[in-house]
């Protein structure tokens, strides 16, 4: 696995790229049960659309971003990505910048 992360299945049965991500999933499920957050989703997909047209890569795939989690907290839509120093790559920085520009009403949080 890239970055030496160990794929891990969380208590809810979701497969995650790392132990830290699986642990965060458990924390978020507890917050949802306590009604601190609502509508928890695992790996939602956000497609990049510019001027009404989806952005396509050279190979024809749609350019998109898939954060680890999304939920609503205090009426605010939040997307969250669990990152280590090693996974804070330029590619992630570019996807995050595009996401923040194209989805300004969604707060993007990076959790270490």
PDB file of C-alpha atoms in Angstrom:
ATOM      1  CA  UNK A   1       0.000   0.000   0.000  1.00  0.00           C
ATOM      2  CA  UNK A   2       1.164   3.479  -0.798  1.00  0.00           C
ATOM      3  CA  UNK A   3       2.601   5.473   2.160  1.00  0.00           C
ATOM      4  CA  UNK A   4       2.847   2.246   4.240  1.00  0.00           C
ATOM      5  CA  UNK A   5      -0.706   2.659   5.563  1.00  0.00           C
ATOM      6  CA  UNK A   6      -2.401  -0.546   6.678  1.00  0.00           C
ATOM      7  CA  UNK A   7      -5.910  -1.018   5.222  1.00  0.00           C
ATOM      8  CA  UNK A   8      -8.291  -1.476   8.143  1.00  0.00           C
ATOM      9  CA  UNK A   9     -11.962  -2.358   8.506  1.00  0.00           C
ATOM     10  CA  UNK A  10     -13.724  -0.248  11.144  1.00  0.00           C
ATOM     11  CA  UNK A  11     -16.314  -1.482  13.638  1.00  0.00           C
ATOM     12  CA  UNK A  12     -19.073  -0.373  11.237  1.00  0.00           C
ATOM     13  CA  UNK A  13     -17.680  -2.639   8.491  1.00  0.00           C
ATOM     14  CA  UNK A  14     -16.234   0.051   6.199  1.00  0.00           C
ATOM     15  CA  UNK A  15     -12.839  -0.614   4.614  1.00  0.00           C
ATOM     16  CA  UNK A  16     -10.455   2.309   5.171  1.00  0.00           C
ATOM     17  CA  UNK A  17      -7.000   3.092   3.791  1.00  0.00           C
ATOM     18  CA  UNK A  18      -5.430   3.384   7.256  1.00  0.00           C
ATOM     19  CA  UNK A  19      -5.887   2.573  10.935  1.00  0.00           C
ATOM     20  CA  UNK A  20      -6.227   6.286  11.716  1.00  0.00           C
ATOM     21  CA  UNK A  21      -9.002   6.704   9.157  1.00  0.00           C
ATOM     22  CA  UNK A  22     -10.842   3.669  10.568  1.00  0.00           C
ATOM     23  CA  UNK A  23     -10.527   5.074  14.093  1.00  0.00           C
ATOM     24  CA  UNK A  24     -11.875   8.434  12.923  1.00  0.00           C
ATOM     25  CA  UNK A  25     -14.849   6.663  11.354  1.00  0.00           C
ATOM     26  CA  UNK A  26     -15.675   5.166  14.750  1.00  0.00           C
ATOM     27  CA  UNK A  27     -15.374   8.595  16.411  1.00  0.00           C
ATOM     28  CA  UNK A  28     -17.697  10.157  13.836  1.00  0.00           C
ATOM     29  CA  UNK A  29     -20.274   7.389  14.251  1.00  0.00           C
ATOM     30  CA  UNK A  30     -20.297   8.085  18.001  1.00  0.00           C
ATOM     31  CA  UNK A  31     -20.797  11.801  17.307  1.00  0.00           C
ATOM     32  CA  UNK A  32     -23.677  10.943  14.983  1.00  0.00           C
ATOM     33  CA  UNK A  33     -25.291   8.692  17.607  1.00  0.00           C
ATOM     34  CA  UNK A  34     -24.999  11.562  20.074  1.00  0.00           C
ATOM     35  CA  UNK A  35     -26.592  13.871  17.474  1.00  0.00           C
ATOM     36  CA  UNK A  36     -23.557  16.180  17.466  1.00  0.00           C
ATOM     37  CA  UNK A  37     -23.326  15.578  13.689  1.00  0.00           C
ATOM     38  CA  UNK A  38     -25.952  14.422  11.189  1.00  0.00           C
ATOM     39  CA  UNK A  39     -25.997  12.573   7.863  1.00  0.00           C
ATOM     40  CA  UNK A  40     -22.586  10.915   8.098  1.00  0.00           C
ATOM     41  CA  UNK A  41     -21.388   9.554   4.744  1.00  0.00           C
ATOM     42  CA  UNK A  42     -18.246   7.547   4.043  1.00  0.00           C
ATOM     43  CA  UNK A  43     -16.285   8.494   0.899  1.00  0.00           C
ATOM     44  CA  UNK A  44     -18.850  10.681  -0.872  1.00  0.00           C
ATOM     45  CA  UNK A  45     -17.876  11.694  -4.417  1.00  0.00           C
ATOM     46  CA  UNK A  46     -17.770  15.299  -5.644  1.00  0.00           C
ATOM     47  CA  UNK A  47     -17.301  15.805  -9.381  1.00  0.00           C
ATOM     48  CA  UNK A  48     -15.572  18.957 -10.582  1.00  0.00           C
ATOM     49  CA  UNK A  49     -17.806  21.005 -12.904  1.00  0.00           C
ATOM     50  CA  UNK A  50     -16.681  24.283 -14.505  1.00  0.00           C
ATOM     51  CA  UNK A  51     -19.083  26.495 -16.494  1.00  0.00           C
ATOM     52  CA  UNK A  52     -21.683  23.742 -16.408  1.00  0.00           C
ATOM     53  CA  UNK A  53     -19.401  21.084 -17.898  1.00  0.00           C
ATOM     54  CA  UNK A  54     -17.718  18.257 -15.991  1.00  0.00           C
ATOM     55  CA  UNK A  55     -13.925  18.466 -16.033  1.00  0.00           C
ATOM     56  CA  UNK A  56     -12.437  15.465 -17.822  1.00  0.00           C
ATOM     57  CA  UNK A  57      -8.897  14.191 -17.568  1.00  0.00           C
ATOM     58  CA  UNK A  58      -6.888  13.196 -20.627  1.00  0.00           C
ATOM     59  CA  UNK A  59      -7.953   9.545 -20.201  1.00  0.00           C
ATOM     60  CA  UNK A  60     -11.640  10.547 -20.268  1.00  0.00           C
ATOM     61  CA  UNK A  61     -12.283  10.043 -16.541  1.00  0.00           C
ATOM     62  CA  UNK A  62     -14.164  12.766 -14.721  1.00  0.00           C
ATOM     63  CA  UNK A  63     -12.051  14.846 -12.372  1.00  0.00           C
ATOM     64  CA  UNK A  64     -13.415  14.427  -8.873  1.00  0.00           C
ATOM     65  CA  UNK A  65     -12.613  14.431  -5.186  1.00  0.00           C
ATOM     66  CA  UNK A  66     -13.598  11.745  -2.698  1.00  0.00           C
ATOM     67  CA  UNK A  67     -13.034  12.885   0.898  1.00  0.00           C
ATOM     68  CA  UNK A  68     -13.035  10.275   3.640  1.00  0.00           C
ATOM     69  CA  UNK A  69     -16.238  11.558   5.273  1.00  0.00           C
ATOM     70  CA  UNK A  70     -18.997  14.150   5.021  1.00  0.00           C
ATOM     71  CA  UNK A  71     -21.585  15.233   7.568  1.00  0.00           C
ATOM     72  CA  UNK A  72     -23.545  18.222   8.840  1.00  0.00           C
ATOM     73  CA  UNK A  73     -22.387  19.939  12.022  1.00  0.00           C
ATOM     74  CA  UNK A  74     -24.355  22.847  13.503  1.00  0.00           C
ATOM     75  CA  UNK A  75     -26.080  23.369  10.150  1.00  0.00           C
ATOM     76  CA  UNK A  76     -22.797  23.442   8.187  1.00  0.00           C
ATOM     77  CA  UNK A  77     -21.913  20.775   5.597  1.00  0.00           C
ATOM     78  CA  UNK A  78     -18.411  19.441   6.339  1.00  0.00           C
ATOM     79  CA  UNK A  79     -16.114  17.185   4.317  1.00  0.00           C
ATOM     80  CA  UNK A  80     -13.236  15.643   6.193  1.00  0.00           C
ATOM     81  CA  UNK A  81     -10.044  13.960   5.038  1.00  0.00           C
ATOM     82  CA  UNK A  82      -7.687  12.078   7.367  1.00  0.00           C
ATOM     83  CA  UNK A  83      -4.101  12.839   6.326  1.00  0.00           C
ATOM     84  CA  UNK A  84      -0.593  12.123   7.539  1.00  0.00           C
ATOM     85  CA  UNK A  85       2.376  14.310   6.658  1.00  0.00           C
ATOM     86  CA  UNK A  86       3.254  11.817   3.913  1.00  0.00           C
ATOM     87  CA  UNK A  87      -0.191  12.049   2.305  1.00  0.00           C
ATOM     88  CA  UNK A  88      -0.259  15.854   2.255  1.00  0.00           C
ATOM     89  CA  UNK A  89       0.891  15.769  -1.371  1.00  0.00           C
ATOM     90  CA  UNK A  90       0.764  18.412  -4.091  1.00  0.00           C
ATOM     91  CA  UNK A  91      -1.966  16.372  -5.797  1.00  0.00           C
ATOM     92  CA  UNK A  92      -4.070  16.535  -2.624  1.00  0.00           C
ATOM     93  CA  UNK A  93      -3.393  20.279  -2.295  1.00  0.00           C
ATOM     94  CA  UNK A  94      -4.623  20.821  -5.855  1.00  0.00           C
ATOM     95  CA  UNK A  95      -7.776  18.700  -5.349  1.00  0.00           C
ATOM     96  CA  UNK A  96      -8.474  20.510  -2.073  1.00  0.00           C
ATOM     97  CA  UNK A  97      -8.042  23.932  -3.704  1.00  0.00           C
ATOM     98  CA  UNK A  98     -10.392  22.984  -6.566  1.00  0.00           C
ATOM     99  CA  UNK A  99     -12.913  21.540  -4.131  1.00  0.00           C
ATOM    100  CA  UNK A 100     -12.894  24.670  -1.957  1.00  0.00           C
ATOM    101  CA  UNK A 101     -13.369  26.870  -5.031  1.00  0.00           C
ATOM    102  CA  UNK A 102     -16.130  24.800  -6.632  1.00  0.00           C
ATOM    103  CA  UNK A 103     -17.943  23.950  -3.384  1.00  0.00           C
ATOM    104  CA  UNK A 104     -17.593  27.157  -1.303  1.00  0.00           C
ATOM    105  CA  UNK A 105     -20.545  26.253   0.936  1.00  0.00           C
ATOM    106  CA  UNK A 106     -18.851  23.075   2.166  1.00  0.00           C
ATOM    107  CA  UNK A 107     -16.136  23.279   4.804  1.00  0.00           C
ATOM    108  CA  UNK A 108     -13.158  21.042   4.072  1.00  0.00           C
ATOM    109  CA  UNK A 109     -11.309  19.831   7.155  1.00  0.00           C
ATOM    110  CA  UNK A 110      -8.032  17.961   7.208  1.00  0.00           C
ATOM    111  CA  UNK A 111      -7.586  15.762  10.291  1.00  0.00           C
ATOM    112  CA  UNK A 112      -4.136  14.508  11.265  1.00  0.00           C
TER     113      UNK A 112
END
